[in-house]
């Protein structure tokens, strides 16, 4: 059974700091991995999607990497800003069951001015 | 292009009642998935529809059901509501299974 874990559960950093969020999954048979952002009481905003054959994806100040064999992904946020404060969720799509996202519990990030 | 829309945004129901939630996907998207989000369990997959057919189902009781129409709009129904059904229900659409999923704002259901 695929399980997704995100560490740490919460993180507080000063503005301008570079930071890394971690995501691990137990079964390497994945179709892709997606990172989302969720603001309190809101829906999810897709940040980056990495196909299983890719090693990383970049969008602006965000960079996500994927090491499928070790069951790990990281989301790197450069030069953090207060507007980055949110909960960040990673989710995997299992191979052979591509309509389903399996989520981690998320990392709640606070960026202090 | 308009995003995923969900109606209603908020609902308050009483135990034992039933409820229907609606989701309109992004134009051209044929896959619609539903998720339940609670503080204790996080985000859990309910089901996925593609071309009016349920393709995947999560581990939820039969009280949770759904359907998809020919225009890809989807509805989910929860019968005989329980207090534990209080949650944020999120709908996501994608061009096809396994493609990037885009989420709606959710429907906040409170069962009293």
PDB file of C-alpha atoms in Angstrom, chain B:
ATOM      1  CA  UNK B   1     -10.048  29.618 -19.367  1.00  0.00           C
ATOM      2  CA  UNK B   2     -12.342  29.236 -16.369  1.00  0.00           C
ATOM      3  CA  UNK B   3     -11.121  26.997 -13.574  1.00  0.00           C
ATOM      4  CA  UNK B   4     -12.905  24.173 -11.814  1.00  0.00           C
ATOM      5  CA  UNK B   5     -16.080  25.362 -10.139  1.00  0.00           C
ATOM      6  CA  UNK B   6     -17.933  23.709  -7.294  1.00  0.00           C
ATOM      7  CA  UNK B   7     -21.376  24.433  -5.945  1.00  0.00           C
ATOM      8  CA  UNK B   8     -22.481  25.094  -3.356  1.00  0.00           C
ATOM      9  CA  UNK B   9     -19.479  26.452  -1.494  1.00  0.00           C
ATOM     10  CA  UNK B  10     -20.988  25.858   1.950  1.00  0.00           C
ATOM     11  CA  UNK B  11     -23.640  23.479   3.220  1.00  0.00           C
ATOM     12  CA  UNK B  12     -25.107  22.707   6.600  1.00  0.00           C
ATOM     13  CA  UNK B  13     -27.086  19.501   6.893  1.00  0.00           C
ATOM     14  CA  UNK B  14     -28.566  17.385   9.658  1.00  0.00           C
ATOM     15  CA  UNK B  15     -27.638  13.786  10.418  1.00  0.00           C
ATOM     16  CA  UNK B  16     -29.636  11.360   8.316  1.00  0.00           C
ATOM     17  CA  UNK B  17     -30.196  13.767   5.437  1.00  0.00           C
ATOM     18  CA  UNK B  18     -28.625  13.418   2.030  1.00  0.00           C
ATOM     19  CA  UNK B  19     -26.639  15.934   0.021  1.00  0.00           C
ATOM     20  CA  UNK B  20     -25.589  16.448  -3.594  1.00  0.00           C
ATOM     21  CA  UNK B  21     -22.472  18.392  -4.540  1.00  0.00           C
ATOM     22  CA  UNK B  22     -21.702  19.596  -8.034  1.00  0.00           C
ATOM     23  CA  UNK B  23     -18.448  20.064  -9.942  1.00  0.00           C
ATOM     24  CA  UNK B  24     -17.872  21.669 -13.341  1.00  0.00           C
ATOM     25  CA  UNK B  25     -14.454  20.820 -14.771  1.00  0.00           C
ATOM     26  CA  UNK B  26     -12.200  22.975 -16.874  1.00  0.00           C
ATOM     27  CA  UNK B  27     -13.445  23.070 -20.448  1.00  0.00           C
ATOM     28  CA  UNK B  28     -12.062  20.112 -22.393  1.00  0.00           C
ATOM     29  CA  UNK B  29     -11.185  18.081 -19.301  1.00  0.00           C
ATOM     30  CA  UNK B  30     -12.809  14.671 -19.276  1.00  0.00           C
ATOM     31  CA  UNK B  31     -11.542  13.239 -16.009  1.00  0.00           C
ATOM     32  CA  UNK B  32     -13.081  14.354 -12.718  1.00  0.00           C
ATOM     33  CA  UNK B  33     -11.932  13.129  -9.314  1.00  0.00           C
ATOM     34  CA  UNK B  34     -13.381  13.767  -5.875  1.00  0.00           C
ATOM     35  CA  UNK B  35     -11.512  13.993  -2.563  1.00  0.00           C
ATOM     36  CA  UNK B  36     -12.496  14.416   1.049  1.00  0.00           C
ATOM     37  CA  UNK B  37     -10.320  16.541   3.317  1.00  0.00           C
ATOM     38  CA  UNK B  38     -10.557  16.384   7.109  1.00  0.00           C
ATOM     39  CA  UNK B  39      -8.107  17.545   9.802  1.00  0.00           C
ATOM     40  CA  UNK B  40      -7.630  13.986  11.054  1.00  0.00           C
ATOM     41  CA  UNK B  41      -7.382  11.997   7.828  1.00  0.00           C
ATOM     42  CA  UNK B  42      -6.053  14.615   5.447  1.00  0.00           C
ATOM     43  CA  UNK B  43      -6.936  14.304   1.769  1.00  0.00           C
ATOM     44  CA  UNK B  44      -8.512  11.021   0.754  1.00  0.00           C
ATOM     45  CA  UNK B  45      -9.549   9.893  -2.700  1.00  0.00           C
ATOM     46  CA  UNK B  46     -13.246   9.198  -3.171  1.00  0.00           C
ATOM     47  CA  UNK B  47     -13.659   8.321  -6.860  1.00  0.00           C
ATOM     48  CA  UNK B  48     -12.740   9.216 -10.409  1.00  0.00           C
ATOM     49  CA  UNK B  49     -14.965   9.529 -13.444  1.00  0.00           C
ATOM     50  CA  UNK B  50     -13.909   9.560 -17.065  1.00  0.00           C
ATOM     51  CA  UNK B  51     -16.317   9.750 -19.992  1.00  0.00           C
ATOM     52  CA  UNK B  52     -19.297   9.133 -17.702  1.00  0.00           C
ATOM     53  CA  UNK B  53     -17.768   5.946 -16.241  1.00  0.00           C
ATOM     54  CA  UNK B  54     -16.446   5.458 -12.730  1.00  0.00           C
ATOM     55  CA  UNK B  55     -12.887   4.271 -13.169  1.00  0.00           C
ATOM     56  CA  UNK B  56     -11.591   4.262  -9.618  1.00  0.00           C
ATOM     57  CA  UNK B  57     -13.125   4.206  -6.176  1.00  0.00           C
ATOM     58  CA  UNK B  58     -11.550   4.851  -2.801  1.00  0.00           C
ATOM     59  CA  UNK B  59     -12.292   3.139   0.506  1.00  0.00           C
ATOM     60  CA  UNK B  60     -15.523   4.866   1.379  1.00  0.00           C
ATOM     61  CA  UNK B  61     -18.885   3.308   2.247  1.00  0.00           C
ATOM     62  CA  UNK B  62     -21.589   2.912  -0.342  1.00  0.00           C
ATOM     63  CA  UNK B  63     -23.334   6.007   1.041  1.00  0.00           C
ATOM     64  CA  UNK B  64     -20.900   7.951  -1.120  1.00  0.00           C
ATOM     65  CA  UNK B  65     -21.745   7.849  -4.792  1.00  0.00           C
ATOM     66  CA  UNK B  66     -21.217   9.934  -7.855  1.00  0.00           C
ATOM     67  CA  UNK B  67     -21.897  10.320 -11.519  1.00  0.00           C
ATOM     68  CA  UNK B  68     -20.640  12.195 -14.519  1.00  0.00           C
ATOM     69  CA  UNK B  69     -22.687  13.692 -17.306  1.00  0.00           C
ATOM     70  CA  UNK B  70     -21.980  13.848 -21.019  1.00  0.00           C
ATOM     71  CA  UNK B  71     -20.647  17.408 -20.667  1.00  0.00           C
ATOM     72  CA  UNK B  72     -18.124  16.092 -18.054  1.00  0.00           C
ATOM     73  CA  UNK B  73     -19.849  17.844 -15.166  1.00  0.00           C
ATOM     74  CA  UNK B  74     -19.954  15.623 -12.115  1.00  0.00           C
ATOM     75  CA  UNK B  75     -22.034  15.261  -9.003  1.00  0.00           C
ATOM     76  CA  UNK B  76     -21.389  13.388  -5.816  1.00  0.00           C
ATOM     77  CA  UNK B  77     -24.078  12.299  -3.417  1.00  0.00           C
ATOM     78  CA  UNK B  78     -23.831  11.357   0.225  1.00  0.00           C
ATOM     79  CA  UNK B  79     -26.856   9.655   1.739  1.00  0.00           C
ATOM     80  CA  UNK B  80     -27.731   9.181   5.398  1.00  0.00           C
ATOM     81  CA  UNK B  81     -25.260  11.795   6.545  1.00  0.00           C
ATOM     82  CA  UNK B  82     -23.167  11.184   9.657  1.00  0.00           C
ATOM     83  CA  UNK B  83     -21.322  13.703  11.817  1.00  0.00           C
ATOM     84  CA  UNK B  84     -18.044  12.281  10.519  1.00  0.00           C
ATOM     85  CA  UNK B  85     -18.944  13.308   6.978  1.00  0.00           C
ATOM     86  CA  UNK B  86     -18.243  16.928   7.905  1.00  0.00           C
ATOM     87  CA  UNK B  87     -15.360  17.857   5.660  1.00  0.00           C
ATOM     88  CA  UNK B  88     -14.113  19.909   2.752  1.00  0.00           C
ATOM     89  CA  UNK B  89     -15.017  18.085  -0.462  1.00  0.00           C
ATOM     90  CA  UNK B  90     -12.707  18.864  -3.334  1.00  0.00           C
ATOM     91  CA  UNK B  91     -13.176  18.148  -6.991  1.00  0.00           C
ATOM     92  CA  UNK B  92     -10.317  18.022  -9.487  1.00  0.00           C
ATOM     93  CA  UNK B  93     -10.286  17.804 -13.239  1.00  0.00           C
ATOM     94  CA  UNK B  94      -7.680  16.757 -15.769  1.00  0.00           C
ATOM     95  CA  UNK B  95      -7.502  16.147 -19.493  1.00  0.00           C
ATOM     96  CA  UNK B  96      -7.202  12.430 -18.849  1.00  0.00           C
ATOM     97  CA  UNK B  97      -6.261  10.026 -16.056  1.00  0.00           C
ATOM     98  CA  UNK B  98      -2.747  10.587 -14.831  1.00  0.00           C
ATOM     99  CA  UNK B  99      -2.455  14.087 -16.230  1.00  0.00           C
ATOM    100  CA  UNK B 100      -2.030  17.172 -14.043  1.00  0.00           C
ATOM    101  CA  UNK B 101      -5.045  17.661 -11.797  1.00  0.00           C
ATOM    102  CA  UNK B 102      -6.582  21.075 -11.183  1.00  0.00           C
ATOM    103  CA  UNK B 103      -8.670  21.562  -8.081  1.00  0.00           C
ATOM    104  CA  UNK B 104     -11.776  23.576  -7.405  1.00  0.00           C
ATOM    105  CA  UNK B 105     -12.314  25.711  -4.284  1.00  0.00           C
ATOM    106  CA  UNK B 106     -14.214  22.945  -2.524  1.00  0.00           C
ATOM    107  CA  UNK B 107     -17.552  22.569  -0.791  1.00  0.00           C
ATOM    108  CA  UNK B 108     -17.478  22.852   2.988  1.00  0.00           C
ATOM    109  CA  UNK B 109     -20.059  20.418   4.392  1.00  0.00           C
ATOM    110  CA  UNK B 110     -21.053  20.627   8.029  1.00  0.00           C
ATOM    111  CA  UNK B 111     -23.275  17.898   9.465  1.00  0.00           C
ATOM    112  CA  UNK B 112     -25.032  18.715  12.737  1.00  0.00           C
TER     113      UNK B 112
END
